[in-house]
Short mmCIF file of C-alpha atoms in Angstrom, two decimals:
data_model
loop_
_atom_site.label_atom_id
_atom_site.label_comp_id
_atom_site.label_asym_id
_atom_site.label_seq_id
_atom_site.Cartn_x
_atom_site.Cartn_y
_atom_site.Cartn_z
CA UNK A 1 35.75 45.17 15.90
CA UNK A 2 33.17 43.60 14.68
CA UNK A 3 29.76 44.97 15.50
CA UNK A 4 27.20 43.03 17.24
CA UNK A 5 24.47 43.50 15.18
CA UNK A 6 26.99 42.12 12.52
CA UNK A 7 27.78 39.29 14.71
CA UNK A 8 24.18 38.02 15.23
CA UNK A 9 22.91 38.50 11.05
CA UNK A 10 26.38 35.63 10.39
CA UNK A 11 25.21 33.37 13.09
CA UNK A 12 21.85 33.67 12.23
CA UNK A 13 22.75 32.98 8.48
CA UNK A 14 24.66 30.18 9.40
CA UNK A 15 21.79 28.95 11.52
CA UNK A 16 19.49 29.05 8.67
CA UNK A 17 21.87 27.67 6.30
CA UNK A 18 22.31 24.60 8.60
CA UNK A 19 19.12 24.09 9.06
CA UNK A 20 18.25 24.10 5.54
CA UNK A 21 20.74 21.51 5.01
CA UNK A 22 19.35 19.59 7.40
CA UNK A 23 16.22 19.66 6.44
CA UNK A 24 17.19 18.82 2.98
CA UNK A 25 19.43 15.82 4.45
CA UNK A 26 15.99 14.32 6.66
CA UNK A 27 13.75 14.70 4.44
CA UNK A 28 11.98 11.51 3.92
CA UNK A 29 12.00 11.65 0.42
CA UNK A 30 15.64 11.56 -0.07
CA UNK A 31 15.93 7.50 -0.05
CA UNK A 32 18.46 5.86 2.20
CA UNK A 33 21.68 4.11 0.68
CA UNK A 34 19.64 0.71 0.25
CA UNK A 35 16.82 1.74 -1.50
CA UNK A 36 16.40 0.05 -4.63
CA UNK A 37 17.14 1.67 -8.23
CA UNK A 38 14.52 3.66 -8.86
CA UNK A 39 13.69 5.25 -5.47
CA UNK A 40 16.28 8.11 -6.31
CA UNK A 41 15.46 11.74 -6.88
CA UNK A 42 14.66 12.63 -10.14
CA UNK A 43 17.05 15.40 -11.76
CA UNK A 44 14.66 17.87 -11.10
CA UNK A 45 14.85 20.34 -8.08
CA UNK A 46 11.26 20.28 -6.43
CA UNK A 47 8.69 23.47 -5.71
CA UNK A 48 5.78 23.66 -3.59
CA UNK A 49 3.01 25.66 -3.05
CA UNK A 50 -0.32 25.81 -1.15
CA UNK A 51 -4.10 26.33 -2.85
CA UNK A 52 -7.40 26.65 -1.67
CA UNK A 53 -9.94 25.48 -4.18
CA UNK A 54 -13.89 25.80 -3.16
CA UNK A 55 -16.74 23.91 -4.35
CA UNK A 56 -19.86 25.50 -3.83
CA UNK A 57 -23.49 24.14 -2.28
CA UNK A 58 -22.19 20.83 -1.26
CA UNK A 59 -24.01 18.32 1.31
CA UNK A 60 -21.95 17.73 4.37
CA UNK A 61 -23.19 14.41 6.20
CA UNK A 62 -21.43 15.56 9.13
CA UNK A 63 -23.46 18.67 9.53
CA UNK A 64 -27.36 19.72 9.85
CA UNK A 65 -30.10 17.71 12.09
CA UNK A 66 -32.82 16.44 9.86
CA UNK A 67 -30.70 16.47 6.85
CA UNK A 68 -26.94 17.58 5.55
CA UNK A 69 -26.38 21.14 5.70
CA UNK A 70 -25.42 22.64 1.90
CA UNK A 71 -22.74 24.37 2.59
CA UNK A 72 -19.55 25.12 0.53
CA UNK A 73 -17.09 22.77 0.48
CA UNK A 74 -12.81 24.21 0.92
CA UNK A 75 -10.26 22.43 0.01
CA UNK A 76 -6.48 23.00 0.80
CA UNK A 77 -4.07 21.52 -1.75
CA UNK A 78 -0.40 21.26 -1.46
CA UNK A 79 1.67 21.00 -4.91
CA UNK A 80 4.72 19.74 -5.24
CA UNK A 81 5.98 20.16 -8.62
CA UNK A 82 9.15 20.57 -11.09
CA UNK A 83 11.10 23.53 -10.21
CA UNK A 84 13.78 25.94 -12.08
CA UNK A 85 16.32 25.94 -9.51
CA UNK A 86 16.92 24.44 -6.54
CA UNK A 87 16.42 26.00 -3.38
CA UNK A 88 16.81 25.50 0.65
CA UNK A 89 13.96 23.13 1.23
CA UNK A 90 11.60 23.56 3.70
CA UNK A 91 9.58 22.61 7.26
CA UNK A 92 6.17 21.22 6.93
CA UNK A 93 3.97 21.54 9.95
CA UNK A 94 1.18 19.58 10.66
CA UNK A 95 -1.12 17.61 13.29
CA UNK A 96 -2.91 14.40 13.57
CA UNK A 97 -5.71 13.13 16.69
CA UNK A 98 -4.16 12.03 19.63
CA UNK A 99 -5.68 9.33 21.78
CA UNK A 100 -8.29 11.73 23.15
CA UNK A 101 -8.73 13.35 19.67
CA UNK A 102 -7.14 16.53 20.29
CA UNK A 103 -4.68 17.38 18.08
CA UNK A 104 -1.09 16.34 18.60
CA UNK A 105 1.15 18.67 15.92
CA UNK A 106 4.52 17.50 14.13
CA UNK A 107 6.92 18.51 11.96
CA UNK A 108 8.86 16.86 8.86
CA UNK A 109 11.69 17.85 7.05
CA UNK A 110 11.41 18.94 3.07
CA UNK A 111 13.33 19.24 0.10
CA UNK A 112 10.91 21.78 -1.81
CA UNK A 113 11.51 25.42 -2.15
CA UNK A 114 7.93 27.18 -1.24
CA UNK A 115 6.93 28.88 -4.53
CA UNK A 116 9.80 28.14 -6.39
CA UNK A 117 9.78 28.85 -9.93
CA UNK A 118 8.27 26.00 -11.80
CA UNK A 119 10.30 24.02 -14.75
CA UNK A 120 9.82 24.15 -18.00
CA UNK A 121 7.74 21.64 -19.76
CA UNK A 122 4.54 19.81 -19.68
CA UNK A 123 4.41 17.58 -16.28
CA UNK A 124 1.81 14.88 -15.76
CA UNK A 125 -0.52 14.81 -13.15
CA UNK A 126 -0.62 12.79 -9.78
CA UNK A 127 -3.99 13.63 -7.56
CA UNK A 128 -2.45 11.82 -4.20
CA UNK A 129 -5.43 10.84 -1.79
CA UNK A 130 -4.63 10.93 2.16
CA UNK A 131 -5.81 8.32 4.57
CA UNK A 132 -8.41 8.53 7.25
CA UNK A 133 -7.45 11.43 9.18
CA UNK A 134 -4.11 11.96 7.87
CA UNK A 135 -2.68 15.16 6.20
CA UNK A 136 -0.84 15.40 2.91
CA UNK A 137 2.38 16.29 4.83
CA UNK A 138 2.79 12.46 6.13
CA UNK A 139 2.83 11.43 2.23
CA UNK A 140 5.51 13.88 1.41
CA UNK A 141 7.95 11.07 0.65
CA UNK A 142 6.27 10.69 -2.04
CA UNK A 143 4.78 13.75 -3.70
CA UNK A 144 8.27 15.24 -3.68
CA UNK A 145 10.20 12.43 -4.88
CA UNK A 146 7.55 11.79 -7.79
CA UNK A 147 7.79 15.57 -8.49
CA UNK A 148 11.88 15.52 -9.13
CA UNK A 149 10.82 12.73 -11.33
CA UNK A 150 8.35 15.23 -13.55
CA UNK A 151 5.26 14.98 -12.37
CA UNK A 152 2.82 17.57 -10.51
CA UNK A 153 1.44 16.05 -7.41
CA UNK A 154 -1.52 17.53 -5.90
CA UNK A 155 -2.52 16.60 -2.31
CA UNK A 156 -5.93 17.87 -1.26
CA UNK A 157 -6.25 18.16 2.77
CA UNK A 158 -9.84 16.24 3.50
CA UNK A 159 -10.26 17.66 7.19
CA UNK A 160 -11.92 14.47 8.47
CA UNK A 161 -13.56 13.64 11.66
CA UNK A 162 -10.70 12.31 14.40
CA UNK A 163 -10.78 8.87 14.08
CA UNK A 164 -11.25 8.40 17.84
CA UNK A 165 -14.92 9.27 17.20
CA UNK A 166 -16.69 6.08 16.66
CA UNK A 167 -19.74 6.77 15.43
CA UNK A 168 -21.63 6.21 11.67
CA UNK A 169 -21.67 9.76 11.29
CA UNK A 170 -17.82 10.01 11.91
CA UNK A 171 -17.16 7.83 9.09
CA UNK A 172 -20.18 8.68 6.89
CA UNK A 173 -17.94 12.01 5.84
CA UNK A 174 -14.86 10.25 4.26
CA UNK A 175 -17.01 7.36 2.85
CA UNK A 176 -19.07 10.62 1.27
CA UNK A 177 -16.48 13.14 0.40
CA UNK A 178 -13.30 10.93 -0.93
CA UNK A 179 -14.88 10.16 -4.32
CA UNK A 180 -16.39 13.36 -4.80
CA UNK A 181 -13.48 15.58 -3.42
CA UNK A 182 -10.82 13.66 -5.66
CA UNK A 183 -13.38 13.76 -8.81
CA UNK A 184 -13.81 17.62 -8.60
CA UNK A 185 -9.64 18.69 -7.66
CA UNK A 186 -8.47 16.53 -10.87
CA UNK A 187 -11.28 18.09 -12.86
CA UNK A 188 -10.64 21.81 -11.44
CA UNK A 189 -6.75 21.16 -12.10
CA UNK A 190 -7.59 19.80 -15.23
CA UNK A 191 -9.90 22.58 -16.49
CA UNK A 192 -6.98 25.20 -15.03
CA UNK A 193 -4.34 22.91 -16.90
CA UNK A 194 -6.10 23.42 -20.44
CA UNK A 195 -6.40 27.45 -19.12
CA UNK A 196 -2.66 27.83 -18.76
CA UNK A 197 -3.81 28.78 -14.95
CA UNK A 198 -1.11 29.30 -12.50
CA UNK A 199 0.46 26.99 -10.43
CA UNK A 200 -0.84 24.61 -13.16
CA UNK A 201 0.43 26.15 -16.44
CA UNK A 202 3.23 23.35 -16.95
CA UNK A 203 0.67 20.67 -15.98
CA UNK A 204 -0.70 18.34 -18.98
CA UNK A 205 -4.28 16.87 -17.46
CA UNK A 206 -4.27 14.34 -20.57
CA UNK A 207 -1.93 12.42 -18.50
CA UNK A 208 -3.55 11.80 -15.18
CA UNK A 209 -2.83 9.18 -12.60
CA UNK A 210 -4.69 8.62 -9.25
CA UNK A 211 -2.82 7.85 -6.23
CA UNK A 212 -4.50 6.72 -2.85
CA UNK A 213 -3.84 4.90 0.76
CA UNK A 214 -6.69 3.86 2.95
CA UNK A 215 -9.83 5.73 2.20
CA UNK A 216 -7.64 7.71 0.11
CA UNK A 217 -7.36 4.09 -1.99
CA UNK A 218 -11.10 3.97 -1.71
CA UNK A 219 -11.38 7.65 -3.47
CA UNK A 220 -9.17 6.66 -6.37
CA UNK A 221 -10.80 3.06 -7.50
CA UNK A 222 -14.14 4.55 -7.30
CA UNK A 223 -12.65 7.25 -9.62
CA UNK A 224 -11.24 4.93 -11.78
CA UNK A 225 -14.55 3.14 -12.22
CA UNK A 226 -16.01 1.19 -9.51
CA UNK A 227 -19.48 1.66 -8.69
CA UNK A 228 -20.71 2.59 -5.76
CA UNK A 229 -22.96 0.39 -3.73
CA UNK A 230 -26.56 1.42 -2.98
CA UNK A 231 -26.29 0.91 0.37
CA UNK A 232 -23.89 4.03 0.37
CA UNK A 233 -26.45 6.32 0.09
CA UNK A 234 -28.17 5.66 3.68
CA UNK A 235 -24.74 5.52 5.20
CA UNK A 236 -24.23 9.23 3.84
CA UNK A 237 -27.05 10.49 5.10
CA UNK A 238 -28.49 10.92 1.40
CA UNK A 239 -25.10 12.00 -0.15
CA UNK A 240 -24.14 9.84 -2.18
CA UNK A 241 -27.69 8.55 -3.24
CA UNK A 242 -26.92 10.52 -7.18
CA UNK A 243 -23.97 8.64 -7.42
CA UNK A 244 -24.10 5.25 -6.39
CA UNK A 245 -24.65 2.51 -9.14
CA UNK A 246 -27.51 3.53 -11.30
CA UNK A 247 -27.66 6.73 -9.70
CA UNK A 248 -28.13 9.88 -12.44
CA UNK A 249 -24.99 10.88 -11.67
CA UNK A 250 -22.73 8.19 -11.08
CA UNK A 251 -20.55 9.04 -14.31
CA UNK A 252 -19.69 12.22 -12.95
CA UNK A 253 -17.21 10.52 -9.96
CA UNK A 254 -14.94 9.29 -13.08
CA UNK A 255 -11.65 10.85 -13.84
CA UNK A 256 -11.10 12.05 -17.08
CA UNK A 257 -8.12 11.23 -18.89
CA UNK A 258 -7.08 8.60 -16.52
CA UNK A 259 -3.77 6.79 -17.31
CA UNK A 260 -2.83 4.60 -14.05
CA UNK A 261 -3.76 3.71 -10.45
CA UNK A 262 -2.02 3.00 -7.27
CA UNK A 263 -4.30 1.36 -4.53
CA UNK A 264 -1.96 1.48 -1.09
CA UNK A 265 -4.09 -0.18 1.51
CA UNK A 266 -7.24 0.36 -0.10
CA UNK A 267 -10.40 0.18 2.04
CA UNK A 268 -13.63 -1.70 0.43
CA UNK A 269 -15.65 -2.55 3.30
CA UNK A 270 -16.12 0.34 6.15
CA UNK A 271 -17.73 -0.56 9.39
CA UNK A 272 -19.31 -3.41 7.85
CA UNK A 273 -20.25 -1.26 4.71
CA UNK A 274 -19.47 -2.97 1.68
CA UNK A 275 -18.46 0.26 -0.91
CA UNK A 276 -18.62 -1.45 -4.22
CA UNK A 277 -21.71 -2.81 -5.94
CA UNK A 278 -21.22 -5.90 -8.58
CA UNK A 279 -19.31 -5.67 -11.02
CA UNK A 280 -16.98 -3.91 -8.37
CA UNK A 281 -13.45 -3.42 -9.21
CA UNK A 282 -13.61 -5.26 -12.64
CA UNK A 283 -15.49 -2.21 -13.64
CA UNK A 284 -12.11 -0.58 -13.80
CA UNK A 285 -10.13 -0.43 -16.69
CA UNK A 286 -7.19 1.56 -16.21
CA UNK A 287 -3.97 -0.62 -15.24
CA UNK A 288 -3.48 -0.31 -11.34
CA UNK A 289 -0.82 -1.02 -9.13
CA UNK A 290 -2.08 -2.61 -5.57
CA UNK A 291 0.34 -2.29 -2.93
CA UNK A 292 -0.63 -4.15 0.67
CA UNK A 293 1.23 -5.86 3.92
CA UNK A 294 0.12 -9.45 3.78
CA UNK A 295 -1.05 -8.64 8.15
CA UNK A 296 -3.20 -5.03 7.72
CA UNK A 297 -5.65 -5.89 9.60
CA UNK A 298 -7.28 -2.69 8.86
CA UNK A 299 -8.74 -3.05 5.31
CA UNK A 300 -7.44 -7.09 5.04
CA UNK A 301 -5.21 -8.91 2.81
CA UNK A 302 -7.07 -12.10 1.84
CA UNK A 303 -10.12 -10.84 1.76
CA UNK A 304 -8.85 -7.44 1.41
CA UNK A 305 -6.73 -6.37 -1.20
CA UNK A 306 -5.46 -9.35 -2.78
CA UNK A 307 -9.25 -9.80 -3.10
CA UNK A 308 -9.35 -6.98 -5.07
CA UNK A 309 -6.24 -7.91 -7.41
CA UNK A 310 -7.86 -10.63 -8.07
CA UNK A 311 -10.94 -9.09 -9.38
CA UNK A 312 -9.97 -6.23 -11.02
CA UNK A 313 -9.93 -9.12 -14.72
CA UNK A 314 -10.31 -6.13 -16.86
CA UNK A 315 -7.81 -4.16 -16.33
CA UNK A 316 -3.44 -4.78 -16.16
CA UNK A 317 -2.53 -5.18 -12.56
CA UNK A 318 -0.01 -5.25 -10.41
CA UNK A 319 0.24 -6.45 -6.60
CA UNK A 320 3.32 -5.54 -4.34
CA UNK A 321 2.86 -7.76 -0.66
CA UNK A 322 5.26 -6.63 1.74
CA UNK A 323 4.76 -9.92 4.24
CA UNK A 324 4.24 -9.37 7.52
CA UNK A 325 3.84 -5.80 7.05
CA UNK A 326 0.55 -4.03 8.57
CA UNK A 327 -1.65 -1.21 7.32
CA UNK A 328 0.28 1.90 8.17
CA UNK A 329 2.91 1.39 5.29
CA UNK A 330 2.26 4.22 2.99
CA UNK A 331 2.86 7.17 5.98
CA UNK A 332 6.46 8.78 6.77
CA UNK A 333 8.65 7.71 9.48
CA UNK A 334 7.09 8.74 12.97
CA UNK A 335 8.61 12.25 13.30
CA UNK A 336 9.91 13.33 16.87
CA UNK A 337 6.64 14.96 18.19
CA UNK A 338 4.71 11.38 17.82
CA UNK A 339 7.18 9.12 19.27
CA UNK A 340 6.60 10.17 22.82
CA UNK A 341 3.18 7.77 22.99
CA UNK A 342 1.92 4.60 21.95
CA UNK A 343 -0.63 5.79 19.99
CA UNK A 344 1.06 8.56 18.30
CA UNK A 345 3.58 6.30 17.22
CA UNK A 346 1.49 3.77 15.81
CA UNK A 347 0.16 5.78 13.39
CA UNK A 348 3.26 6.22 11.58
CA UNK A 349 5.22 2.98 12.44
CA UNK A 350 5.34 -0.65 11.18
CA UNK A 351 5.42 -3.79 13.99
CA UNK A 352 8.00 -5.55 11.66
CA UNK A 353 9.59 -3.50 8.81
CA UNK A 354 12.10 -0.61 8.69
CA UNK A 355 9.54 2.35 7.62
CA UNK A 356 12.61 3.86 5.30
CA UNK A 357 12.66 0.49 3.58
CA UNK A 358 8.88 0.52 3.26
CA UNK A 359 8.70 3.96 1.47
CA UNK A 360 12.09 4.07 -0.38
CA UNK A 361 10.81 0.23 -2.08
CA UNK A 362 7.14 1.96 -2.82
CA UNK A 363 8.91 4.85 -4.61
CA UNK A 364 10.59 2.12 -6.61
CA UNK A 365 7.99 0.78 -7.68
CA UNK A 366 5.76 3.61 -7.86
CA UNK A 367 7.97 5.24 -10.21
CA UNK A 368 8.26 2.44 -12.47
CA UNK A 369 4.67 1.65 -13.25
CA UNK A 370 3.92 5.49 -13.27
CA UNK A 371 6.70 6.06 -16.40
CA UNK A 372 5.56 3.14 -18.03
CA UNK A 373 1.97 3.81 -18.11
CA UNK A 374 1.81 7.52 -17.52
CA UNK A 375 4.79 8.53 -19.17
CA UNK A 376 5.10 5.70 -21.60
CA UNK A 377 8.36 4.94 -21.04
CA UNK A 378 8.82 1.08 -22.30
CA UNK A 379 12.32 1.22 -20.41
CA UNK A 380 10.59 0.97 -17.42
CA UNK A 381 8.77 -2.30 -18.00
CA UNK A 382 11.45 -4.30 -16.87
CA UNK A 383 11.40 -3.58 -13.09
CA UNK A 384 7.87 -4.34 -13.38
CA UNK A 385 7.17 -6.88 -15.94
CA UNK A 386 8.47 -10.57 -15.92
CA UNK A 387 9.51 -10.84 -12.16
CA UNK A 388 9.79 -13.55 -9.92
CA UNK A 389 7.15 -13.72 -7.94
CA UNK A 390 8.95 -14.41 -4.62
CA UNK A 391 11.38 -11.71 -4.11
CA UNK A 392 13.12 -14.50 -1.96
CA UNK A 393 13.82 -16.68 -4.67
CA UNK A 394 16.07 -14.60 -6.95
CA UNK A 395 19.55 -15.01 -7.75
CA UNK A 396 22.30 -12.82 -9.46
CA UNK A 397 24.92 -15.82 -10.27
CA UNK A 398 28.46 -14.50 -11.13
CA UNK A 399 27.11 -11.09 -9.50
CA UNK A 400 30.86 -8.98 -10.23
CA UNK A 401 31.38 -8.03 -6.61
CA UNK A 402 29.07 -10.46 -4.74
CA UNK A 403 26.66 -8.93 -2.34
CA UNK A 404 28.01 -5.51 -3.20
CA UNK A 405 27.58 -5.57 -6.86
CA UNK A 406 25.16 -2.71 -7.26
CA UNK A 407 21.80 -2.99 -8.87
CA UNK A 408 20.39 -6.39 -10.40
CA UNK A 409 20.08 -6.07 -14.43
CA UNK A 410 16.87 -8.33 -14.21
CA UNK A 411 16.30 -11.15 -16.55
CA UNK A 412 18.08 -13.12 -18.55
CA UNK A 413 21.23 -12.37 -16.85
CA UNK A 414 19.38 -12.53 -13.22
CA UNK A 415 16.04 -13.33 -11.66
CA UNK A 416 16.83 -10.80 -8.59
CA UNK A 417 14.27 -8.06 -9.16
CA UNK A 418 15.70 -5.57 -11.45
CA UNK A 419 17.00 -2.43 -9.81
CA UNK A 420 17.73 -4.15 -6.36
CA UNK A 421 21.10 -4.85 -4.71
CA UNK A 422 22.10 -8.55 -3.59
CA UNK A 423 20.67 -9.09 -0.38
CA UNK A 424 18.08 -6.49 -0.47
CA UNK A 425 15.05 -7.90 -2.12
CA UNK A 426 13.43 -10.31 0.36
CA UNK A 427 10.14 -10.79 2.59
CA UNK A 428 8.14 -9.32 -0.35
CA UNK A 429 6.01 -10.82 -3.65
CA UNK A 430 5.15 -9.05 -6.57
CA UNK A 431 2.46 -10.77 -8.78
CA UNK A 432 0.90 -9.21 -12.43
CA UNK A 433 -2.66 -10.61 -13.85
CA UNK A 434 -3.08 -9.28 -17.61
CA UNK A 435 -6.39 -7.63 -18.70
CA UNK A 436 -9.13 -10.71 -19.75
#
């Protein structure tokens, strides 16, 4: 006779295994079967760990009456990294503000194993910056995927005020803190990596990349060298006064050892306030990949992100455009908890594009771009260089199995974008401009 406690234990173990399998299966970092080639997970298992950093005596534009309060700035980091062994996955818990400003909790399946032993080696550093009122968990698709390919991905939780608070003071916080926080986190992680401190003992801070979405895109372009407009001094209650163009501490915002920048739907104007002074993004010398939807009504397309692509004249830069897509291209698909109201679902979903398709294509191009410019893997150049600009025009004459031929080999055999399956490269454009 089997004891009841044993039956319960067996059932509980089976349930946990089932949960782990479902978590791994449903994780946004795992691409769908119609994803382009480089969206596939890498060879490393993934670990995840949380860490808090404190930057003392920081001016906070959201606190204080007559002037910003001086407080310790606390940043919670989520860190995805290559692990030594595979685990059972995890379930992330997060929240975004609902229509009334109150948080709506949601969960996200993850591939990563919490506190897993790190893989041996030296892995490049990626600082990943989320958008206004977003959370690191909403970018788990990219963080986990890049970690599986040998990157240490650090994502600060910026703790923005609710996006439902429509005041200048609310916007002042993210505008002031994004570039300051990114510069601080990058410098502190690089310092700990040099010292061999956990969890960055295997991190190579001399090969650093910045990836930012929306407000985070503004932050990473600033940290790459775009000078802040002097008007931001007043717009942030003086917090950025020392850091604007010509300010005594302007150079302190620039991240050292920067090899590549990815700006997804970056904000260049916020509530009528211009972010950068002349020469703007043309001051950036680091290779940059811009990603945007042509119907992005939040940050604009042309004028907007396409304008930035043309203006960044002193760096090699790329522009991936999803035709008819809007602003929410960089977040995971809406979790079940966020599908109960239009406001909640609209955070995540696009009106036209399938979300798993959007993030798989972005993963493909971001992988090729970072591998080429951060890891110096020249074999990835063919995935981003020499592509026919309009995806719709690509062909693969004599493909060995027609529409199920596998991944395009690219030029000279095919003009269909390298790494894409037949009939799966459509509705996009990809452009390149060299440094002038």
